[in-house]
Short mmCIF file of C-alpha atoms and ligand atoms in Angstrom, two decimals:
data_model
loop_
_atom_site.label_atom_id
_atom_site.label_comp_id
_atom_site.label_asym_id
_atom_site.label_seq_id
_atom_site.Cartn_x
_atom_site.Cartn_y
_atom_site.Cartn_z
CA UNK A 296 0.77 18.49 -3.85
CA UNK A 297 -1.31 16.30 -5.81
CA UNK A 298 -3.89 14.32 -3.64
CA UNK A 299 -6.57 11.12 -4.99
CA UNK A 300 -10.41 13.04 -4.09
CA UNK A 301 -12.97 10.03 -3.24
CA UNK A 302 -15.30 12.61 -4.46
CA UNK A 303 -13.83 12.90 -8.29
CA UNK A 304 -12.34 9.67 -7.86
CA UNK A 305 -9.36 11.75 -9.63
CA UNK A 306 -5.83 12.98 -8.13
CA UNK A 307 -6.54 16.61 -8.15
CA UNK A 308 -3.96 19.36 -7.11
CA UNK A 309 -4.54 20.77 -3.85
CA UNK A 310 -5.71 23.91 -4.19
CA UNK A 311 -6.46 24.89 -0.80
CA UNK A 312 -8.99 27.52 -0.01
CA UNK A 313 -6.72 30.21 1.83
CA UNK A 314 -3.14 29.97 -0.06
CA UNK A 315 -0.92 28.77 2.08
CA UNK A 316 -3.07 27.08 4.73
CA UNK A 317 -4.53 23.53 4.73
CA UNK A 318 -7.78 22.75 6.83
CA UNK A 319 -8.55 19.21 7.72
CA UNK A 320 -10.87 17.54 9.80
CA UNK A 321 -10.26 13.96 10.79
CA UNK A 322 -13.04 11.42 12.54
CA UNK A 323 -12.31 10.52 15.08
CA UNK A 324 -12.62 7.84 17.90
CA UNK A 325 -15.77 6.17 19.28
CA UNK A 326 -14.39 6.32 22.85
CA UNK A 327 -16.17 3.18 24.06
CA UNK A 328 -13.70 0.40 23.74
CA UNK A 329 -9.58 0.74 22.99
CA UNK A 330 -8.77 1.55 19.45
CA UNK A 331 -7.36 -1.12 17.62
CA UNK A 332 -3.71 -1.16 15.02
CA UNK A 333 -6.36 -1.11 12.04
CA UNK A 334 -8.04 1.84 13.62
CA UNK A 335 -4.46 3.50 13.91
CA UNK A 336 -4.01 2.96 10.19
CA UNK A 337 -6.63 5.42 9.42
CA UNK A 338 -4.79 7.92 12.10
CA UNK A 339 -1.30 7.50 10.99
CA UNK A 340 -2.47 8.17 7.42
CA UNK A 341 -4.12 11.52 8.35
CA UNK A 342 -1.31 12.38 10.65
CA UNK A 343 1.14 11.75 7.44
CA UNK A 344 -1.06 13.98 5.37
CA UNK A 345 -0.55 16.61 7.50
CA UNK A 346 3.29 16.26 8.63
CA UNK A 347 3.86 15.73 4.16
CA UNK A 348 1.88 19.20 4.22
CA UNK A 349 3.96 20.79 7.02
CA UNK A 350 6.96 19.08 5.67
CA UNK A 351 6.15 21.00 2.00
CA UNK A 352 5.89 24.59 3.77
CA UNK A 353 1.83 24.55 4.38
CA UNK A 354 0.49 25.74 7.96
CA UNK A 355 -2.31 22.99 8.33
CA UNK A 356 -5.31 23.69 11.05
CA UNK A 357 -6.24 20.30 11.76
CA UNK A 358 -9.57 19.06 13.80
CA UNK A 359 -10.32 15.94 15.09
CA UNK A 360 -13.50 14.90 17.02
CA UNK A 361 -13.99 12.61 20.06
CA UNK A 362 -17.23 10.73 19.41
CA UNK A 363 -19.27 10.13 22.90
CA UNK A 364 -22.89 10.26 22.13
CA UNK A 365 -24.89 9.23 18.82
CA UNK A 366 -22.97 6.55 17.27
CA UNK A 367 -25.68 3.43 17.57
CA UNK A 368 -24.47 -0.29 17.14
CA UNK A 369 -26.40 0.07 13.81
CA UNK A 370 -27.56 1.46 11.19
CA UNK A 371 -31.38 1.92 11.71
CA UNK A 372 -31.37 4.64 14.21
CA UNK A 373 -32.56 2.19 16.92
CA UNK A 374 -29.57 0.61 18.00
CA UNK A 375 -28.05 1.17 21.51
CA UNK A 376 -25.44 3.79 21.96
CA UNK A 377 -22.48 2.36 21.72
CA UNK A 378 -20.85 4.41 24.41
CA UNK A 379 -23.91 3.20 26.94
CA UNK A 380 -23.44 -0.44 25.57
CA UNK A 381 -19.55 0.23 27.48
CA UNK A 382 -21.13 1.68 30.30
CA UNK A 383 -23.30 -1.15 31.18
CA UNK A 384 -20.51 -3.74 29.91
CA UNK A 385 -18.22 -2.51 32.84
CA UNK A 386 -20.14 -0.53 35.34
CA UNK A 387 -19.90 2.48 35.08
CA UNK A 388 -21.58 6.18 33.30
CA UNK A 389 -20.79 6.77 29.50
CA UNK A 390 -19.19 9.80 30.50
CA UNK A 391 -15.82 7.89 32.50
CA UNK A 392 -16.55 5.43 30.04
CA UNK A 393 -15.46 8.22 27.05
CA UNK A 394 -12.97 10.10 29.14
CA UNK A 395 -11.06 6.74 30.06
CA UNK A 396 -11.17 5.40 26.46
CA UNK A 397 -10.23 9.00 24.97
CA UNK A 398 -7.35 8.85 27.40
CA UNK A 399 -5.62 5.48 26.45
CA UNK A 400 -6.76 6.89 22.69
CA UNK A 401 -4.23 9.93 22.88
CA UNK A 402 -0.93 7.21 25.32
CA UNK A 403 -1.46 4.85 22.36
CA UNK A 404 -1.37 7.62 19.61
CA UNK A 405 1.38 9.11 21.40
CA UNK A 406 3.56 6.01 21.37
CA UNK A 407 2.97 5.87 17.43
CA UNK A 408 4.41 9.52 17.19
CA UNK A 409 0.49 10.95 16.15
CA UNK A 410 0.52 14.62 16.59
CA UNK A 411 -2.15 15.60 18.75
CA UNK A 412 -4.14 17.59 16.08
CA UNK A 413 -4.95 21.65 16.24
CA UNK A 414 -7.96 21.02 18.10
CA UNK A 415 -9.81 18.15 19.35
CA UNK A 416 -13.37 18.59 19.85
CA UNK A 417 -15.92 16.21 21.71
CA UNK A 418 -19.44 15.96 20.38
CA UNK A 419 -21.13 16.13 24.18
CA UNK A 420 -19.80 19.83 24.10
CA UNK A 421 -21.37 20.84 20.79
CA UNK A 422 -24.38 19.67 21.37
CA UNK A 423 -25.67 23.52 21.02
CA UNK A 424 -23.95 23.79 17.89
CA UNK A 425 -25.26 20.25 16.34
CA UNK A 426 -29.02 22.06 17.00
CA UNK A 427 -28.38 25.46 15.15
CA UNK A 428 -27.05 23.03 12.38
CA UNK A 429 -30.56 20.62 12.24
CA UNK A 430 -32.49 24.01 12.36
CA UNK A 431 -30.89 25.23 9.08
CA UNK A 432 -31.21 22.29 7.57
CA UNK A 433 -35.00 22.21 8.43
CA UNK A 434 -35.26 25.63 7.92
CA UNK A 435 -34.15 24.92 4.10
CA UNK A 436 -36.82 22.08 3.49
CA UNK A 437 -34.54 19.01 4.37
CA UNK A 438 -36.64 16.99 7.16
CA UNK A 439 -39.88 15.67 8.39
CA UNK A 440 -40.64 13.78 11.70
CA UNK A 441 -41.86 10.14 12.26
CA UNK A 442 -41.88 8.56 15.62
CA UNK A 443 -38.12 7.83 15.95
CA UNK A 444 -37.38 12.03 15.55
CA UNK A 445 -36.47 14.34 12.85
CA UNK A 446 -35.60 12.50 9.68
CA UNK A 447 -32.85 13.43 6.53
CA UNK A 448 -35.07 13.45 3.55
CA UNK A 449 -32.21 11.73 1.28
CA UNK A 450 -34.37 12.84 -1.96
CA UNK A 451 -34.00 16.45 -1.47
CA UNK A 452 -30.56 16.61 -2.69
CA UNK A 453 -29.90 15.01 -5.92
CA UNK A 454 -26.55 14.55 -5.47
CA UNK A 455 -26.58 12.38 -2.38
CA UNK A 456 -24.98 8.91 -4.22
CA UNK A 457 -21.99 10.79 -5.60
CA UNK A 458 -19.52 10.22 -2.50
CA UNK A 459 -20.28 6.60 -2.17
CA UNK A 460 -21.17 6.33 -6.00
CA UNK A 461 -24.67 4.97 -4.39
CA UNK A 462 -27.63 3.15 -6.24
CA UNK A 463 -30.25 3.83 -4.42
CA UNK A 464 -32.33 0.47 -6.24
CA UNK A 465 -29.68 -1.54 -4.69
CA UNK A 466 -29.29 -0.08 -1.63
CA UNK A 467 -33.35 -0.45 -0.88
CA UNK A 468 -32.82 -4.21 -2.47
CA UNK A 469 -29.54 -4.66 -0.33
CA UNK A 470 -30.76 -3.37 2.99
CA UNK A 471 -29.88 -5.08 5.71
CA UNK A 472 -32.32 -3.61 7.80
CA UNK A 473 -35.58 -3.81 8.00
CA UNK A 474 -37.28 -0.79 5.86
CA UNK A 475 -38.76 1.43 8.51
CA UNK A 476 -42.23 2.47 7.10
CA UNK A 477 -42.27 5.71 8.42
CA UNK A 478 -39.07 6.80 6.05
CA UNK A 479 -39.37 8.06 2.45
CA UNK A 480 -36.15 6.44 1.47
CA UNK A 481 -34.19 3.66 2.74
CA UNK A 482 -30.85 6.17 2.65
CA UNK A 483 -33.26 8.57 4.70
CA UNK A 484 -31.49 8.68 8.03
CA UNK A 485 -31.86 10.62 11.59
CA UNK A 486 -30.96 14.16 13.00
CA UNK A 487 -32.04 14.01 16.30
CA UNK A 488 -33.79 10.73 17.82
CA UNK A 489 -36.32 11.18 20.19
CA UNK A 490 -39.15 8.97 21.87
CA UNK A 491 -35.91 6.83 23.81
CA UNK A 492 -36.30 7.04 27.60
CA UNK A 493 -33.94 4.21 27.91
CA UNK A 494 -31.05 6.87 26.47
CA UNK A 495 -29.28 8.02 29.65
CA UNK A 496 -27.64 10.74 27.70
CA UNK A 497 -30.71 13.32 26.99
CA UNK A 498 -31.11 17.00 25.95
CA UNK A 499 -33.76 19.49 25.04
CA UNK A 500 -34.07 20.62 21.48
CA UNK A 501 -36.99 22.46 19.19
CA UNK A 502 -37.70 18.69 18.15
CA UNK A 503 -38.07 17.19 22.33
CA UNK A 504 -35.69 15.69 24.49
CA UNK A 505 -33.70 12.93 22.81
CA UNK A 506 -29.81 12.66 21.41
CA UNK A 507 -28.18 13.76 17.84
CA UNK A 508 -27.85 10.83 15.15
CA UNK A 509 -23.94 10.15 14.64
CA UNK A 510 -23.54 12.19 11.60
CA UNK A 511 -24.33 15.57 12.18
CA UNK A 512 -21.64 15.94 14.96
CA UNK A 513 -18.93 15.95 12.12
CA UNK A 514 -20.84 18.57 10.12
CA UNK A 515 -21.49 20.81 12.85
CA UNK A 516 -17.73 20.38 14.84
CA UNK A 517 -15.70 20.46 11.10
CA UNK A 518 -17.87 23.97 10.13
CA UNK A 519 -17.75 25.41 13.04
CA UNK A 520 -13.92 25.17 13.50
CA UNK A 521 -12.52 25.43 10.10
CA UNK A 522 -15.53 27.24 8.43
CA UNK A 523 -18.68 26.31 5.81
CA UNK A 524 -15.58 25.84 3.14
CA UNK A 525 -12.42 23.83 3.74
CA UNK A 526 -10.15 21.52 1.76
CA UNK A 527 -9.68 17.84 3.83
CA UNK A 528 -11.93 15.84 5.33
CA UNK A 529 -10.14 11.75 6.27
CA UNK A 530 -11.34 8.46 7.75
CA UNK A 531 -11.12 5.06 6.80
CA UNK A 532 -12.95 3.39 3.31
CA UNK A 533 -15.79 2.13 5.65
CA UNK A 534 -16.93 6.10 6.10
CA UNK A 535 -17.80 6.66 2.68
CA UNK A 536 -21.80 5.08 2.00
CA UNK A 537 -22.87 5.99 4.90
CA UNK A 538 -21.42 8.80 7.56
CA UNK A 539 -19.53 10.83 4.70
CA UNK A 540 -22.59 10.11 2.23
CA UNK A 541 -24.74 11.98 4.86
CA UNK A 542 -22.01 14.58 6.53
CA UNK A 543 -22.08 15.89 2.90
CA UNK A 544 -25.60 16.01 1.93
CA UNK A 545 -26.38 17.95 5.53
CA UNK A 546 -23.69 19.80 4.65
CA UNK A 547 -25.31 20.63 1.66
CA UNK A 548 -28.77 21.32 3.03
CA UNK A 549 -27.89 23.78 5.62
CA UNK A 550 -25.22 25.63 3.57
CA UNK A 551 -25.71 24.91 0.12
CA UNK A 552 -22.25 24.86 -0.79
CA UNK A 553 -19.59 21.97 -1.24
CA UNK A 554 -18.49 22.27 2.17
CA UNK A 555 -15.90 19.86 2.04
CA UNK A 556 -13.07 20.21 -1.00
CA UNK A 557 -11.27 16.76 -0.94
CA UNK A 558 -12.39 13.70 0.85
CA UNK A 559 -9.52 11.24 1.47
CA UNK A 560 -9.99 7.70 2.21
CA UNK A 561 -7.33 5.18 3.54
CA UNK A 562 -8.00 1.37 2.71
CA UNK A 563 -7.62 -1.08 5.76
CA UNK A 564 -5.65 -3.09 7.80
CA UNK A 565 -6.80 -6.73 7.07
CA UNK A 566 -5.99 -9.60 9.58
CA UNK A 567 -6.03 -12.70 7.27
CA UNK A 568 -8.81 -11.96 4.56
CA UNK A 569 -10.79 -9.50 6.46
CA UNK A 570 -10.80 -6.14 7.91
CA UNK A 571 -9.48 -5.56 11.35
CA UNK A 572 -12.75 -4.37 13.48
CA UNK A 573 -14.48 -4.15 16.60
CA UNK A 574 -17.52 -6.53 15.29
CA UNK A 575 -15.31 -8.34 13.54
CA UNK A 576 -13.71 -9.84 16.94
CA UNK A 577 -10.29 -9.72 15.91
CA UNK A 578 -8.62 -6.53 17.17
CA UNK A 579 -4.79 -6.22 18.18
CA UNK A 580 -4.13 -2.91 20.20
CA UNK A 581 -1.24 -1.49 20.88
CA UNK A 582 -1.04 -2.53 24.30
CA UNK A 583 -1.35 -6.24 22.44
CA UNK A 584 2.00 -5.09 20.64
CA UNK A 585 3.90 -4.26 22.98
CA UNK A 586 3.58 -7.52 25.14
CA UNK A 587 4.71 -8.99 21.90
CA UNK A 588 7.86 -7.18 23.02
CA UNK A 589 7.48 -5.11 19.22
CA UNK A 590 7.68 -1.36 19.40
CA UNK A 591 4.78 0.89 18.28
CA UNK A 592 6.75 2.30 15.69
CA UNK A 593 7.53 -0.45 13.96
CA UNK A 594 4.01 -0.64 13.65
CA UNK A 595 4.06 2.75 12.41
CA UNK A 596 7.01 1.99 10.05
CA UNK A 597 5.08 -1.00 8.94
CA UNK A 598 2.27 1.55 7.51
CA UNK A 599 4.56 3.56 5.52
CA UNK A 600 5.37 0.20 3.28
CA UNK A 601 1.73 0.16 1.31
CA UNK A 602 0.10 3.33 -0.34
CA UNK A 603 -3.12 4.55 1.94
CA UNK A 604 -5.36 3.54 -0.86
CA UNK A 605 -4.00 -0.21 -0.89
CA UNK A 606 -5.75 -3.13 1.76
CA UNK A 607 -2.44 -3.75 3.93
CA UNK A 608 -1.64 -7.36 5.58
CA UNK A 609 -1.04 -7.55 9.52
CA UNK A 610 1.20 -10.48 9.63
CA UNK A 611 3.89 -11.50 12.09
CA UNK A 612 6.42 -11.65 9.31
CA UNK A 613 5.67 -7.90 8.06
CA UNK A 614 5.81 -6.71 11.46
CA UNK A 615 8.85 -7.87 12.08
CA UNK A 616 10.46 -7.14 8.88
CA UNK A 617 9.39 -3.52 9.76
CA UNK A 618 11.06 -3.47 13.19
CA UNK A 619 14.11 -4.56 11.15
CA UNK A 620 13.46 -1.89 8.97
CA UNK A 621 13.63 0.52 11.64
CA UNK A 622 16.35 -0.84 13.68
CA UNK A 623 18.20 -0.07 9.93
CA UNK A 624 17.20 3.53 10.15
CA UNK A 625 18.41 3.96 13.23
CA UNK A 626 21.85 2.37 12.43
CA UNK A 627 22.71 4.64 10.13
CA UNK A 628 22.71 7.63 13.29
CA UNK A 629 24.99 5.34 15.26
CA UNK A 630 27.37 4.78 12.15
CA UNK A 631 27.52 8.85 11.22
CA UNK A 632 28.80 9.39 14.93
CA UNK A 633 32.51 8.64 13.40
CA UNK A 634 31.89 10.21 10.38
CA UNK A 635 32.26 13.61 8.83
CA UNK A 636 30.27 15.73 6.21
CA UNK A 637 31.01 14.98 2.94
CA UNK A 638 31.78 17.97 0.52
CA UNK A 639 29.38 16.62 -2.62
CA UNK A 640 26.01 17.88 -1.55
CA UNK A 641 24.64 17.31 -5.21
CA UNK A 642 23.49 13.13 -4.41
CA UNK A 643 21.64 14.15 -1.18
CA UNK A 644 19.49 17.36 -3.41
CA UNK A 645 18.75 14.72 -6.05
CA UNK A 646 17.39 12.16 -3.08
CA UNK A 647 15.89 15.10 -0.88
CA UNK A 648 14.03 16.23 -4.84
CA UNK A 649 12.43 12.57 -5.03
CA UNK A 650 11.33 11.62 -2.13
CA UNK A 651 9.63 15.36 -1.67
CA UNK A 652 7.93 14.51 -5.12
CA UNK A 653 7.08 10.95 -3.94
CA UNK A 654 5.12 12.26 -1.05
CA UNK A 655 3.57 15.34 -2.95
CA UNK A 656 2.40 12.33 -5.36
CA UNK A 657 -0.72 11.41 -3.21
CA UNK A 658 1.45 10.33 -0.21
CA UNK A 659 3.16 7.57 -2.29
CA UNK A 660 4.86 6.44 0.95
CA UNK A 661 6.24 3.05 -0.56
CA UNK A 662 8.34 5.24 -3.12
CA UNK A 663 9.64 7.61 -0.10
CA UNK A 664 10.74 4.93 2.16
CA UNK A 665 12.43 3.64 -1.73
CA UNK A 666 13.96 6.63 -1.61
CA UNK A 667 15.05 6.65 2.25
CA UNK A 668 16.73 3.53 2.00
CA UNK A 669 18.92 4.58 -1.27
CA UNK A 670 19.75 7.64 1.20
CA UNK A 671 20.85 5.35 3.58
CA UNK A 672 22.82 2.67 1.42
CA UNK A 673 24.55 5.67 -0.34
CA UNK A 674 25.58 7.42 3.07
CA UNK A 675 26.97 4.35 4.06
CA UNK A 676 28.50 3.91 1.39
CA UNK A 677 30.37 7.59 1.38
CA UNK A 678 30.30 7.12 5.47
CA UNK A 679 28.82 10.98 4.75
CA UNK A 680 27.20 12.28 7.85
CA UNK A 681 24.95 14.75 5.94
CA UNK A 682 23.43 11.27 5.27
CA UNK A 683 21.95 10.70 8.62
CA UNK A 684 20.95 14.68 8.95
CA UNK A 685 19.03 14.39 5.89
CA UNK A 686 17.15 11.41 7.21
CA UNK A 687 16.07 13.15 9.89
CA UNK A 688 14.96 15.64 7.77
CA UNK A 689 13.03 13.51 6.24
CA UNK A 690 11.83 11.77 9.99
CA UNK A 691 10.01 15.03 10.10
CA UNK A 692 7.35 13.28 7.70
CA UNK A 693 7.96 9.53 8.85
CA UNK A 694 7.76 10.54 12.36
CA UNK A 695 9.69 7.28 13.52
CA UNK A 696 11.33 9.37 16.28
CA UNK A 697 14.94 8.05 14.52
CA UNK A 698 17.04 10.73 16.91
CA UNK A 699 15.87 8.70 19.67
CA UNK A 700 16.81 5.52 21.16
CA UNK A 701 15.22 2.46 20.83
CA UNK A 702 13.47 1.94 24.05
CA UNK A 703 13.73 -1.65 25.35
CA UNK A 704 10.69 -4.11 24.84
CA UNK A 705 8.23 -4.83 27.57
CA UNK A 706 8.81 -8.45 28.02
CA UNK A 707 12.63 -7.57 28.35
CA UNK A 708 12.03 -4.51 31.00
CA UNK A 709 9.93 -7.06 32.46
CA UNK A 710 13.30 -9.58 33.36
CA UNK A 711 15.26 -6.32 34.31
CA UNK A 712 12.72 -5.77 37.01
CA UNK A 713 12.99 -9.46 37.87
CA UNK A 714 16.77 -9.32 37.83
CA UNK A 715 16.83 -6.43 39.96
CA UNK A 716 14.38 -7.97 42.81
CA UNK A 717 16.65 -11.52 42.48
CA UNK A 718 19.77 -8.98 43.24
CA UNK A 719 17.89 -6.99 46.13
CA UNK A 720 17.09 -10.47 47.61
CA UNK A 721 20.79 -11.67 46.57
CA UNK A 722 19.94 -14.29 44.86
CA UNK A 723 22.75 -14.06 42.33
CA UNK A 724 22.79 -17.35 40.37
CA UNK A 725 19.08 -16.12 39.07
CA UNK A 726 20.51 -12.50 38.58
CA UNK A 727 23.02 -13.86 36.23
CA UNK A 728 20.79 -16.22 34.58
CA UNK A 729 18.19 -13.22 34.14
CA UNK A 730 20.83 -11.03 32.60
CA UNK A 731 22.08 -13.72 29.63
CA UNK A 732 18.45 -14.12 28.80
CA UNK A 733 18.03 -10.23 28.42
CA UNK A 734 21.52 -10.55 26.58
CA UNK A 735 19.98 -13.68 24.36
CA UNK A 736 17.16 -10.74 23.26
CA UNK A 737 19.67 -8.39 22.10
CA UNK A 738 19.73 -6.18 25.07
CA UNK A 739 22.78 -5.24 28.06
CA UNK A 740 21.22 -4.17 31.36
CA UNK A 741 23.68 -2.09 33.02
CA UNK A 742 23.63 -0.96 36.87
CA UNK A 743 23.77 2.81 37.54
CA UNK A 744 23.55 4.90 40.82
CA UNK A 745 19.71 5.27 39.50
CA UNK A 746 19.08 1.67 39.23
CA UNK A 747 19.40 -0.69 36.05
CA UNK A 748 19.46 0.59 32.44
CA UNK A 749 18.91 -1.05 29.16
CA UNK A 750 21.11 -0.57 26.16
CA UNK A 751 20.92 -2.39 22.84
CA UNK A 752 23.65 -4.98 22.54
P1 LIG B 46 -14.37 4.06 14.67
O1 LIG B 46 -13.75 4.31 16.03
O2 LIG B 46 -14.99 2.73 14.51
O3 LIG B 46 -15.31 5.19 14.29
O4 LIG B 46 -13.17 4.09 13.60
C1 LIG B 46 -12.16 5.05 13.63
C2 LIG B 46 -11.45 5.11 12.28
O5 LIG B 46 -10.77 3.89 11.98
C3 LIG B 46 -12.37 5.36 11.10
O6 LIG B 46 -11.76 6.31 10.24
C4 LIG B 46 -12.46 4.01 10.42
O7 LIG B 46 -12.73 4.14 9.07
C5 LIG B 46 -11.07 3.48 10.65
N1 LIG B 46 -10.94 2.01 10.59
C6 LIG B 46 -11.67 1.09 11.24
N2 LIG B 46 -11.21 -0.16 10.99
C7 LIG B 46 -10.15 -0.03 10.17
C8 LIG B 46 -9.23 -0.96 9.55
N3 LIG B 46 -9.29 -2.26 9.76
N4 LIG B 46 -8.26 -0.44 8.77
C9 LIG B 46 -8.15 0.89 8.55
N5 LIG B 46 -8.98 1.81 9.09
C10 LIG B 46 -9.97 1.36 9.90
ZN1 LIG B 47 -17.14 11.62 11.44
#
């Protein structure tokens, strides 16, 4: 497995530490709004990673973090947390705000097939953990205090710009912020922030009562579950100046190693000509998608069609081309129901041979799904059910859920319900009418003893 390292800016072989067995550590959500399809990019590409790794005969440990304390809304240190700014926003503690955002997190990652990672780890329970951390890396020379807490002296470690590829010149010329005089170096950033008694979330440490800056909940949860060496560490482009930049160098102070192997960045989703975001106002969720009566997988399928590395386009007309796309897949299960296995094995080793070197190649998804639909022209073509078997072999990586039925859109469960209250109140002129518009969108509702049922027309 060959995999592109931000770090090298090379594709390196994956050599992982313990043969056999791939760590990763993922960042995960700030649980203080719903995570957007452009957030779910960055989670579908980590979640490929690891079903490719699976899929190639690796065990994979993989951590993922639930961030619900420390992550400001900026960059200074002296921003509001952005889990309190949702607590004020609708009424209620940062902590329901973090468990009811982590919840529709994991239903909205579970309709897109995500795997619910090895372990997932919340930063309000480490808290102990983030402190041992600080005091190593202030142990080992790293930090000095100005009024807003303990500071990351950036200077200490030489190597800080490498991730990020960083001039610091430009970065102090660049800042957005206003230069706090109290820092050495613009870069120079916060452990533990203190001297805030407008922070409802508080705890004691060797430095006073106060709250860990953003970054040092990664270093701490990723060591402390997959060790001071492992091989993966994801998140999205937007990660790599700033929270990766500084992960690594307090990685670096409090072990002194290269704690992380590979760092692997996906590109984003882009609405128009800029990035889907939070601040940027123009967020579709999931939720969003499925109104649109388009299933989450397409959405899913739709990711698979541009390498990680490459800026991919929301549009309605790629979105729909993917539920197409998918619709195809599935096809192919209903047409091998009539058919046998074919005898010649030797076209489905030569297909099952490139598309296992097309995602060993850096997850060069566009190539595999190349690959999956030659699988699928050929086997219907032979009207060879090994055809359909090896595609859901190969569903094992795509995780489209292809063995399963489509489920029917919202909007068009919506008119079943409607059709079933216009029958309860026998009104059946607007049952009829209600069942030739679900028929007009593709789908036959059917009565059972159980109530109505919806089957793809
Ligand atoms: P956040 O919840 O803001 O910390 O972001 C969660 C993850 O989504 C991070 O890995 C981000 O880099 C990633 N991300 C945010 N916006 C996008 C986008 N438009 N496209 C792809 N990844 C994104
Ligand atoms: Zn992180």
């Amino acid at each position: 497995m060959k995999v592109f390292n931000t770090l090298t800016r090379k594709k390196e072989e994956l050599v992982p530490v313990e043969p056999g067995r791939v760590k990763i550590y993922t960042c995960g959500p700030t649980v203080y709004w719903f995570a957007h399809v452009g957030n779910f990019r960055a989670y579908v590409f980590a979640d490929t990673l690891r079903r490719v790794l699976e899929y190639l005969g690796f065990e994979v440990r993989h951590v993922m973090n639930i961030t619900d304390v420390g992550h400001l809304t900026t960059d200074d240190d002296l921003g509001e947390d952005k889990l309190e700014a949702g607590a004020k926003r609708e009424g209620r503690t940062p902590q329901e705000i973090a468990r009811f955002y982590e919840e529709a997190f994991f239903r909205d990652a579970e309709r897109l097939n995500i795997l619910k990672p090895t372990v997932v780890c919340r930063a309000t329970e480490h808290i102990p953990d983030m402190i041992e951390l600080i005091k190593r890396i202030e142990k080992n020379g790293f930090t000095y205090r100005t009024s807003v807490g303990l500071i990351f002296d950036t200077s200490r470690y030489p190597d800080y710009w490498r991730l990020g590829r960083l001039n610091l010149e430009e970065q102090r010329a660049g800042a957005r912020v206003e230069v706090d005089p109290e820092r050495r170096n613009p870069s120079d950033f916060a452990l533990w922030i203190t001297n805030q008694p407008k922070h409802l979330m508080q705890w004691d440490s060797p430095w006073g009562r106060g709250f860990p800056g953003w970054h040092i909940e990664c270093s701490a949860m990723s060591m402390c579950y997959l060790g001071e060496e492992f091989d993966i560490h994801t998140g999205g482009i937007d990660h790599i100046p700033v929270h990766h930049t500084n992960e690594r160098a307090q990685n670096f102070a409090a072990t002194g190693k290269e704690v992380v192997h590979y760092w692997m960045h996906n590109a984003f989703l882009q609405l128009g000509d800029s990035r889907m975001g939070k601040s940027e106002g123009n967020i579709i969720t999931i939720s969003t998608l499925m109104e649109q009566g388009v299933e989450p997988l397409a959405f899913r399928y739709l990711c698979h069609t541009a390498h990680y590395r490459m800026p991919l386009n929301f549009t309605s007309e790629a979105l729909v081309a993917a539920q197409h796309g998918l619709r195809g897949l599935r096809e192919l299960g209903l047409n091998a129901q009539n058919w046998s296995a074919g005898a010649d094995r030797v076209w489905l080793d030569t297909l099952r041979k490139d598309f296992q070197s097309a995602v060993a190649d850096d997850l060069n998804m566009p190539q595999a799904m190349a690959v999956v639909w030659e699988l699928v022209r050929e086997g219907n073509r032979r009207q060879d059910r090994n055809a359909w078997e090896l595609l859901l072999e190969f569903d094992r990586v795509l995780g489209l859920r292809l063995g399963v039925a489509e489920d029917a859109p919202l909007p068009v469960r919506r008119l079943a319900e409607e059709r079933e209250a216009a029958r309860r109140a026998k009104d059946w002129v607007k049952a009829d009418q209600l069942r030739k518009e679900i028929f007009s969108q593709g789908w036959i509702v059917e009565d059972t003893r159980d109530g109505w049922r919806l089957k793809r027309a």
